[in-house]
CSV table of C-alpha atoms and ligand atoms in Angstrom, one decimal:
chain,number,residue,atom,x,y,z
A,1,UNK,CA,-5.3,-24.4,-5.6
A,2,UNK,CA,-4.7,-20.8,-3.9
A,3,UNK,CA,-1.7,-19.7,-1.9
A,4,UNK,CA,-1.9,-20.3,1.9
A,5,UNK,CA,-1.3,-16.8,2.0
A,6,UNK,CA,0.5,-17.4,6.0
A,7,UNK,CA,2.9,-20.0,4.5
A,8,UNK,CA,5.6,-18.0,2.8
A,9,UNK,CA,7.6,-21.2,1.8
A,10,UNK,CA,4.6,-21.6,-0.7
A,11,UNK,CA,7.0,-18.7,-2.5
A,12,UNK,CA,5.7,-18.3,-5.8
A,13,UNK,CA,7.9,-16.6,-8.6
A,14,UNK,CA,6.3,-13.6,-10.3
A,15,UNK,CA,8.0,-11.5,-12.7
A,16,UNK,CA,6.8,-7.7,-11.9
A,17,UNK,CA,7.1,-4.3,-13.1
A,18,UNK,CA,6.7,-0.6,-11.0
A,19,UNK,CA,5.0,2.0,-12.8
A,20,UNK,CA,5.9,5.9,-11.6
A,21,UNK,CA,4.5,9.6,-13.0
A,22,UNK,CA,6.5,12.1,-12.6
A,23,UNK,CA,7.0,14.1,-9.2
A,24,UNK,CA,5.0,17.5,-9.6
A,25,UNK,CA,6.9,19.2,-7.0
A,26,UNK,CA,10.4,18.9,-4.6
A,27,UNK,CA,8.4,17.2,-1.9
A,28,UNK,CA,6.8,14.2,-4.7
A,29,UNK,CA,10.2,13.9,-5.8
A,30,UNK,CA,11.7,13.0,-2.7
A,31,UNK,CA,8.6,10.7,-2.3
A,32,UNK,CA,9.3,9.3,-5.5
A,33,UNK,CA,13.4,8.5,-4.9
A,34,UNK,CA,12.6,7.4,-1.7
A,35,UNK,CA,9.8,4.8,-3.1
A,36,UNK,CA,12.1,3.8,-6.2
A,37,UNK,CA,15.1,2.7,-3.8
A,38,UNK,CA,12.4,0.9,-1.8
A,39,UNK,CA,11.1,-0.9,-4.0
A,40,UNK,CA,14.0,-2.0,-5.9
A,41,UNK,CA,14.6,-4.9,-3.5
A,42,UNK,CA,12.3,-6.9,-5.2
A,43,UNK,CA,14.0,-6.6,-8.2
A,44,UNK,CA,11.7,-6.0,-10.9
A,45,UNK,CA,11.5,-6.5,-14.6
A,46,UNK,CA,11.7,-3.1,-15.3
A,47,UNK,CA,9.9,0.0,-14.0
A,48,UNK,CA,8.4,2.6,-16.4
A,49,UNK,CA,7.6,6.3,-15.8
A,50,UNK,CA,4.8,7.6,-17.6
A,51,UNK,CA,3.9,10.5,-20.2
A,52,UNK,CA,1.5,13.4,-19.4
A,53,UNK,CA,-1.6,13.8,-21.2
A,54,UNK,CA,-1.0,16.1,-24.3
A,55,UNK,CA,2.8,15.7,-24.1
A,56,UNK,CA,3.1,18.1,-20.7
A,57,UNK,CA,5.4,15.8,-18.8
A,58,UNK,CA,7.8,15.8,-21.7
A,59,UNK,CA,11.2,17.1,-19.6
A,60,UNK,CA,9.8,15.7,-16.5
A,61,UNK,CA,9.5,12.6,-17.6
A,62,UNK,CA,12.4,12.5,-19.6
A,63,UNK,CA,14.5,14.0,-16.4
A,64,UNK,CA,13.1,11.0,-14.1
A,65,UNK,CA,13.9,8.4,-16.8
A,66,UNK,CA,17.6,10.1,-17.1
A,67,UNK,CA,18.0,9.6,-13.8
A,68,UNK,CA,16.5,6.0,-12.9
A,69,UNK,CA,18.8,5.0,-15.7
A,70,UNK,CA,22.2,7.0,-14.2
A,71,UNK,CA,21.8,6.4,-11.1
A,72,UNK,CA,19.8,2.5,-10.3
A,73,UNK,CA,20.6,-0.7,-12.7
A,74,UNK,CA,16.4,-1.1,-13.1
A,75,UNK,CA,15.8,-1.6,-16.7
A,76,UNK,CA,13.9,1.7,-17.6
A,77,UNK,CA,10.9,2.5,-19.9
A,78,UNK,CA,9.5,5.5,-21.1
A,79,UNK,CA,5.7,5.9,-21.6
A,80,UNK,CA,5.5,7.9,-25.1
A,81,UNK,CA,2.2,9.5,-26.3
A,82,UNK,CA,1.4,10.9,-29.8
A,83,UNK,CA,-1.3,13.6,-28.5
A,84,UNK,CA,-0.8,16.7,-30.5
A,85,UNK,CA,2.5,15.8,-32.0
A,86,UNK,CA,3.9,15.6,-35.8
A,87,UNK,CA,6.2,12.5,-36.1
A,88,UNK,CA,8.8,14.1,-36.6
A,89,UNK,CA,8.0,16.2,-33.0
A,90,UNK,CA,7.9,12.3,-31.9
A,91,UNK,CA,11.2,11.8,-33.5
A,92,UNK,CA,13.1,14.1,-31.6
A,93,UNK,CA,11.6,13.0,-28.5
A,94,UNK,CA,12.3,9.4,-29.2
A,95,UNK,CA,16.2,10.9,-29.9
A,96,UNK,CA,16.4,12.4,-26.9
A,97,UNK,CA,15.2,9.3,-24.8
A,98,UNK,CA,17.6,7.0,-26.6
A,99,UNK,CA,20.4,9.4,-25.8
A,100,UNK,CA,19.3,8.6,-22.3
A,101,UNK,CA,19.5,5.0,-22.6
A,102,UNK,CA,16.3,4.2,-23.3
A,103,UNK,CA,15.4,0.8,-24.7
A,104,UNK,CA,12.2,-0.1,-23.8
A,105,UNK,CA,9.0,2.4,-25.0
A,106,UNK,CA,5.5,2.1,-23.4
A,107,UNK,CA,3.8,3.2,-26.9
A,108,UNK,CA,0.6,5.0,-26.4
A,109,UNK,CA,-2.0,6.9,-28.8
A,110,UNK,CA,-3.0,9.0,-25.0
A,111,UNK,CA,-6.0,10.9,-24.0
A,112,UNK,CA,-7.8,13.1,-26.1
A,113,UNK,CA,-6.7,16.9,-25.6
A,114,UNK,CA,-9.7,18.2,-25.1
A,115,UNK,CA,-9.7,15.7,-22.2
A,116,UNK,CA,-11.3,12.2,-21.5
A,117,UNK,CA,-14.8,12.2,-23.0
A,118,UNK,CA,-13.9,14.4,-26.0
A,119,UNK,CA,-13.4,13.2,-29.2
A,120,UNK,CA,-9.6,12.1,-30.1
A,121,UNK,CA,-8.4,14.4,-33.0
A,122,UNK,CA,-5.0,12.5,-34.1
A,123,UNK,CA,-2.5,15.7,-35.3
A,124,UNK,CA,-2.7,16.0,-39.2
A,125,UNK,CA,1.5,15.4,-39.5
A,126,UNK,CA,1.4,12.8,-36.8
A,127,UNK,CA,0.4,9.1,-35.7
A,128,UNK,CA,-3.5,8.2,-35.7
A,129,UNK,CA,-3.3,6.1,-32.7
A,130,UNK,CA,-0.6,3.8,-31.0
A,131,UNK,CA,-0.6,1.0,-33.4
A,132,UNK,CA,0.6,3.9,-36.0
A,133,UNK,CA,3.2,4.5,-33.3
A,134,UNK,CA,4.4,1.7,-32.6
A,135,UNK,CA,5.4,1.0,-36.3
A,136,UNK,CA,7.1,4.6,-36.5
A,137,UNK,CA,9.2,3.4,-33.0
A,138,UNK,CA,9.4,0.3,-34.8
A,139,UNK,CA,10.9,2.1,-37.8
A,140,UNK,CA,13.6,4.1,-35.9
A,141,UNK,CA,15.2,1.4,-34.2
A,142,UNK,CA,15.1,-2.2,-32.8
A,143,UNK,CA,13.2,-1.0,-29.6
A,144,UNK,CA,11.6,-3.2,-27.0
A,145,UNK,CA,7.7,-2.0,-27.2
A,146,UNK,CA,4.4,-2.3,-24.6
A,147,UNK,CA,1.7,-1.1,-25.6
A,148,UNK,CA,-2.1,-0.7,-23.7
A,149,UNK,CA,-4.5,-3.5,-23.5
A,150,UNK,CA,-8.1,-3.1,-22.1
A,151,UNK,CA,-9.7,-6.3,-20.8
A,152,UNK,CA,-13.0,-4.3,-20.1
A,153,UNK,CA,-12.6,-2.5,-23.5
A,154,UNK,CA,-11.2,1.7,-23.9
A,155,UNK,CA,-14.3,3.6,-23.5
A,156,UNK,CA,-13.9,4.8,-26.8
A,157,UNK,CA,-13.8,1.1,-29.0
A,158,UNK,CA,-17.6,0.5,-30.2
A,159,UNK,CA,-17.2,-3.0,-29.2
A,160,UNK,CA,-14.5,-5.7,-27.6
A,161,UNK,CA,-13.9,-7.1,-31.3
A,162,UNK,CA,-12.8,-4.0,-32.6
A,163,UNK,CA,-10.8,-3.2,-29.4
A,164,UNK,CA,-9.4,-6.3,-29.6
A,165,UNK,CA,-8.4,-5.7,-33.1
A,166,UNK,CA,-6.3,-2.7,-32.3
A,167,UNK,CA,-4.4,-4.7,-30.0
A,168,UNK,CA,-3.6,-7.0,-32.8
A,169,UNK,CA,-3.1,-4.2,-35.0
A,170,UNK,CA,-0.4,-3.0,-32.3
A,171,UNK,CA,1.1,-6.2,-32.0
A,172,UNK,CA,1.2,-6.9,-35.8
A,173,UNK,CA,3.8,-3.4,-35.8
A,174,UNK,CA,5.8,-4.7,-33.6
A,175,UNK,CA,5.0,-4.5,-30.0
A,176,UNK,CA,6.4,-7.3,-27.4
A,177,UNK,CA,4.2,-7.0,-24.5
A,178,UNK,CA,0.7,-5.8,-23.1
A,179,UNK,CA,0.1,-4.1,-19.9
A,180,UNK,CA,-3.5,-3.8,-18.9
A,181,UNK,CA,-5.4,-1.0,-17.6
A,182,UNK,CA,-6.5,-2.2,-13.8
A,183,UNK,CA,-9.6,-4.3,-13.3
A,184,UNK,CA,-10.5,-5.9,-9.9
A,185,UNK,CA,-12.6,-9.4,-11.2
A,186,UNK,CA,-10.2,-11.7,-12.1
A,187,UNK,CA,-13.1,-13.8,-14.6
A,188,UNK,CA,-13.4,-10.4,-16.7
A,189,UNK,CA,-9.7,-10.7,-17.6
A,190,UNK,CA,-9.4,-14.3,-18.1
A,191,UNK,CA,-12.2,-14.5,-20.5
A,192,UNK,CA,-10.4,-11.4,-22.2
A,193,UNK,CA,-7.2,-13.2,-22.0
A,194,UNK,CA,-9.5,-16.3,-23.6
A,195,UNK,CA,-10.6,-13.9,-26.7
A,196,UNK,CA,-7.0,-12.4,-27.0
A,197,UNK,CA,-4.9,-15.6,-27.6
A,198,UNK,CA,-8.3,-17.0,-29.9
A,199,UNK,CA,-7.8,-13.7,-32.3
A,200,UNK,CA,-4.0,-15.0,-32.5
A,201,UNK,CA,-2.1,-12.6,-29.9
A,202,UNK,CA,0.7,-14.6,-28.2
A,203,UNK,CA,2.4,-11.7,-26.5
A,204,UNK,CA,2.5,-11.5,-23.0
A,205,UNK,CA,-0.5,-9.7,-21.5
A,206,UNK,CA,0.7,-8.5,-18.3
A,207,UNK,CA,-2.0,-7.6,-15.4
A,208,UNK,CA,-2.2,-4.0,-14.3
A,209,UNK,CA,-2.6,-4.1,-10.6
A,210,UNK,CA,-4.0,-1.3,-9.0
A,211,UNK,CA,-3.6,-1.5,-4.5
A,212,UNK,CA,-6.5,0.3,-3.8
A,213,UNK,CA,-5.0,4.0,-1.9
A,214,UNK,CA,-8.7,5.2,-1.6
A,215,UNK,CA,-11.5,3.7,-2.7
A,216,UNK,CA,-13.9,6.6,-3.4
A,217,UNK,CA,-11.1,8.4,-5.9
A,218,UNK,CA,-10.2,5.0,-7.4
A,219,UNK,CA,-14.6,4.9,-8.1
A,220,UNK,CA,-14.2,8.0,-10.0
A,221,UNK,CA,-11.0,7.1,-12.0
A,222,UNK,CA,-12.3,4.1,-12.8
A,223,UNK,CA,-15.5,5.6,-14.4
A,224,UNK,CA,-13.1,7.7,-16.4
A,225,UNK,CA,-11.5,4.4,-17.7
A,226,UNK,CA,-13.9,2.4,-18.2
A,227,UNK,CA,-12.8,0.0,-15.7
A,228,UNK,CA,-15.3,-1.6,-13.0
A,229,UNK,CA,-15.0,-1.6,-9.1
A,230,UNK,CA,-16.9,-4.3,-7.9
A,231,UNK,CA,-20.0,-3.9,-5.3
A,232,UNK,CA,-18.1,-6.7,-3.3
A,233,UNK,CA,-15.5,-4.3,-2.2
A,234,UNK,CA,-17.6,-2.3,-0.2
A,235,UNK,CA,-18.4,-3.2,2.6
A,236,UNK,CA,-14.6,-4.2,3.0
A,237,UNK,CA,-13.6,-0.4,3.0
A,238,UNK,CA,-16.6,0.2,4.9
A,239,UNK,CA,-16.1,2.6,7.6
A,240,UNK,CA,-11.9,3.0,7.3
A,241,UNK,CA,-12.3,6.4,5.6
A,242,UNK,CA,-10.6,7.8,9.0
A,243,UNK,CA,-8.7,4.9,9.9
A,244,UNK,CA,-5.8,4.1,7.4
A,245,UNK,CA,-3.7,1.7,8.8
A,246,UNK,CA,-6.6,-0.5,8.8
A,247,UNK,CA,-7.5,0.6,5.2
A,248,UNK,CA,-4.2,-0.3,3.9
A,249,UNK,CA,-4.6,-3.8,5.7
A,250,UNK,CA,-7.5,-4.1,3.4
A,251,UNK,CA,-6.1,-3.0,0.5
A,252,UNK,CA,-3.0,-5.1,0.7
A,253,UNK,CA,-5.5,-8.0,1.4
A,254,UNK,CA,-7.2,-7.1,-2.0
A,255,UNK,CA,-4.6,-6.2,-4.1
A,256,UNK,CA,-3.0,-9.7,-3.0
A,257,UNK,CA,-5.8,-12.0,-3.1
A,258,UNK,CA,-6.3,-10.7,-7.2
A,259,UNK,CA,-2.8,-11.4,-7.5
A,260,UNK,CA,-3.1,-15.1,-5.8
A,261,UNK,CA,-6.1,-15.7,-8.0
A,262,UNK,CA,-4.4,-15.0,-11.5
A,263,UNK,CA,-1.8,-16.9,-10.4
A,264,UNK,CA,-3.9,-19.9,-9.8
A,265,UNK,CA,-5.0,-19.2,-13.4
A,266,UNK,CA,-1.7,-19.5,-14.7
A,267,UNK,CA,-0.3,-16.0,-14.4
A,268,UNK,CA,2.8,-15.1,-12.9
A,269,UNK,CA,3.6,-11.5,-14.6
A,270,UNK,CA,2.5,-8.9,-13.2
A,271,UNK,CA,2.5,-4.6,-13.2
A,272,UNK,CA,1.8,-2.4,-10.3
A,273,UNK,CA,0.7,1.2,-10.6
A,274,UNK,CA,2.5,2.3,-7.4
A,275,UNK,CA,0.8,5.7,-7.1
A,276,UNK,CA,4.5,7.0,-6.4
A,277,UNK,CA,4.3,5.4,-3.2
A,278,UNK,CA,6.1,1.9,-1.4
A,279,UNK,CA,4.1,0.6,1.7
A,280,UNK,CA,0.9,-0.8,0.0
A,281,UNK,CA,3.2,-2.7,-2.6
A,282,UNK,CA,5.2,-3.5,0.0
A,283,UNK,CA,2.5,-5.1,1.8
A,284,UNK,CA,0.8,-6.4,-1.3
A,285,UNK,CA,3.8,-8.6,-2.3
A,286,UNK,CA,5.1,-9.5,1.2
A,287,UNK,CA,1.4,-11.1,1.6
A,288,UNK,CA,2.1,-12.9,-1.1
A,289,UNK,CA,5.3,-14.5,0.5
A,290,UNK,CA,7.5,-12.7,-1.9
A,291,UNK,CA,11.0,-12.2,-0.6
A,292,UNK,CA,13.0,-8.8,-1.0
A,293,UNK,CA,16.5,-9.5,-2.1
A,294,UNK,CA,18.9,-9.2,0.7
A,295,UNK,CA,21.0,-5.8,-0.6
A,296,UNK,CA,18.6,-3.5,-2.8
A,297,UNK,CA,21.4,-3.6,-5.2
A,298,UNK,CA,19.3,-2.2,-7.7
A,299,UNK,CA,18.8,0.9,-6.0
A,300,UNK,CA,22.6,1.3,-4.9
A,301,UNK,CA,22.9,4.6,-6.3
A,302,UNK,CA,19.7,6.1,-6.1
A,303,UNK,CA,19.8,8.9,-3.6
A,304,UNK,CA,17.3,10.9,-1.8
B,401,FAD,P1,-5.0,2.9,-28.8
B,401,FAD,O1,-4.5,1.5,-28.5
B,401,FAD,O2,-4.6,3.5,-30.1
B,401,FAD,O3,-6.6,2.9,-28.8
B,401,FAD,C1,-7.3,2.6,-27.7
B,401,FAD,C2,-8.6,2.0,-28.1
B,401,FAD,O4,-9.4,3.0,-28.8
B,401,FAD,C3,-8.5,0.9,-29.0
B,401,FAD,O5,-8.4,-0.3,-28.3
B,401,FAD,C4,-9.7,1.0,-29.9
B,401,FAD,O6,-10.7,0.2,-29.4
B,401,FAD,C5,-10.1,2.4,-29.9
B,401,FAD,N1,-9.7,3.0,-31.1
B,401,FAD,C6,-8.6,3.9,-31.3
B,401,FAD,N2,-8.5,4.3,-32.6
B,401,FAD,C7,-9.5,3.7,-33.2
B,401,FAD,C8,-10.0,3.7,-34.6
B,401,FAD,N3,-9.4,4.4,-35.5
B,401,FAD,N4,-11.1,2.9,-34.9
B,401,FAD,C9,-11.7,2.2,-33.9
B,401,FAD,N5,-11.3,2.2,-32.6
B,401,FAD,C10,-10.3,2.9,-32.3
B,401,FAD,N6,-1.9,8.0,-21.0
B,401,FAD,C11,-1.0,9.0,-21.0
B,401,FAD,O7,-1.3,10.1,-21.4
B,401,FAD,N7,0.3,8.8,-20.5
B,401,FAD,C12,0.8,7.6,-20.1
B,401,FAD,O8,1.9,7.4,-19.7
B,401,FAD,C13,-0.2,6.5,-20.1
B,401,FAD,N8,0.2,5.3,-19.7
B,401,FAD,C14,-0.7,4.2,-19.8
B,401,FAD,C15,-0.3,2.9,-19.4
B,401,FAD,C16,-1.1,1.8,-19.5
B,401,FAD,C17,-0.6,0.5,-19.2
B,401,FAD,C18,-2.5,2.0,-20.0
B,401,FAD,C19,-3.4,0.9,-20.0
B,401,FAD,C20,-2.9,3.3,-20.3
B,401,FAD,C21,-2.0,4.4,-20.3
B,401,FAD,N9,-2.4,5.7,-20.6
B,401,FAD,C22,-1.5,6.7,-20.6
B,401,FAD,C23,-3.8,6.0,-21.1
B,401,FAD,C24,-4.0,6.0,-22.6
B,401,FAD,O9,-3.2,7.0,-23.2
B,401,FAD,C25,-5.5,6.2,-22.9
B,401,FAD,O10,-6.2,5.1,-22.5
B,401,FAD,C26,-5.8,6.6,-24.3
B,401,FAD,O11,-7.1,7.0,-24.4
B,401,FAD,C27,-5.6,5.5,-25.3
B,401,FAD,O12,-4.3,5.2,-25.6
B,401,FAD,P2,-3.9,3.8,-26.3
B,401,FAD,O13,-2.5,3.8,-26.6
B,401,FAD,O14,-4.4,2.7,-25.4
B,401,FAD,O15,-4.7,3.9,-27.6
């Protein structure tokens, strides 16, 4: 049965996870420090930070993790791409993060570096894709390891077996944990979920939950990604382009039905691309009844 989504003392308990970029500029990184203490109240899994295409985001990335990890107690991972990198460029990279603290790698193969649509060109002293990564982390040290899961398929796999396989292939070096890229119908991902656990995968395949910001730019992302946006949530952004508070009503209204509806389906992990920003996962999760902890002890440290 769904949530009575009015009745908070139907409290459900969801394990989640925040997922950051890295802040481009002083003003995005105040935005970013200011959403990470904010967020920390509701005590999350662990947050990650993620890895620019083509390794760009190296020092930034590295620089947000180093300081997530020095200055909050949120269990911190790294996003880590093999684009245009020798292993032994991956290596050092892997080094410098574990000098950090880092325990906990989202392993990825990343986008092509010609850009989405061209074809991938794995570098000829580096990893082929993230299952070859994932056994070189593997291979360095006991690391905890996510990796990508697609429950619509990466636009690049000629069919879901084969996509499915790579997953397995992933899993089979090592990694602990899937997070999915986002998807908005709930029956696409169970009957992926369904196909997963039949090919023999029993690690966790954690949602990707994506609170719609905009839904025009989330159309044209998606069709980047290969990931759908159904017809059915048009007409309920219809006419808010101008006015956001009511768009953000909506979106927290979305993003928290999808989250109600997995959980009637027996899912009660999930991870929230944040976009950088708190009020729409603040909304999303206080729809849901969620509680903040009293003291955002997490956070204690994390100044402005
Ligand atoms: P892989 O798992 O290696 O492959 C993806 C798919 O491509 C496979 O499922 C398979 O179907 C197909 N494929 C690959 N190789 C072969 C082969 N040899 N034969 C047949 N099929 C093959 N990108 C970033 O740049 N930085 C990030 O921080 C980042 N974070 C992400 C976090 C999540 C949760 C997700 C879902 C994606 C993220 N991405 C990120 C995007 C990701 O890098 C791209 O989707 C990239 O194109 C594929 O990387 P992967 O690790 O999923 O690749």
């Amino acid at each position: 049965m769904a949530l009575d989504l009015a009745n908070p003392a139907q409290t459900p308990h969801l394990r989640l996870s925040f997922e950051f970029f890295p802040p481009k500029s002083e003003e995005m990184e105040g935005q970013l420090w200011a959403t990470v203490r904010d967020l920390a109240g509701w005590q999350p899994d662990f947050v990650s930070v993620t890895y620019g295409a083509g390794g760009t985001t190296r020092a930034p990335t590295l620089s947000t993790v180093r300081r997530l990890i020095a200055e909050t107690t949120l269990p911190t991972a790294a996003h880590l791409t093999c684009v245009d990198a020798t292993k032994a460029d991956v290596a050092h990279v892997v080094e410098e993060f574990r000098a950090a603290g880092v325990k906990h790698f989202v392993a990825l193969r990343g986008d092509p570096s010609g850009g989405v649509g061209t074809a991938y060109q794995p570098h000829p002293g580096g990893y082929e894709n993230a299952a070859a990564l994932v056994r070189g982390l593997r291979d360095i040290d006991d690391f905890e390891i996510s990796v990508s899961a697609y429950p619509e398929k990466h636009p690049e796999s000629p069919d879901e077996v084969l996509d499915i396989d790579m997953l397995k292939r992933k899993v089979d070096n090592g990694a602990t944990r899937a997070l999915t890229q986002f998807f908005f119908d709930n029956d696409i991902f169970e009957r992926y979920l369904n196909r997963v656990r039949a090919a023999g995968i029993t690690i966790p395949i954690v949602p990707g939950i994506m609170p719609i910001q905009n839904l025009t730019q989330l159309k044209r992302f998606a069709s980047m990604c290969g990931a759908t946006v159904p017809a059915r949530l048009d007409p309920r952004f219809a006419g808010l382009d101008d006015k956001p508070e009511e768009r953000a009503n909506v979106a927290a209204d979305v993003a928290a039905e999808q989250i109600d509806d997995l959980t009637t389906r027996g899912v009660n992990e999930f991870h929230l691309y944040t976009m950088n920003r708190a009020p729409l996962v603040n909304a999303t999760l206080a729809r849901l009844g969620l509680v903040r902890a009293a003291s955002a002890d997490n956070s204690a440290g994390a100044a402005a």
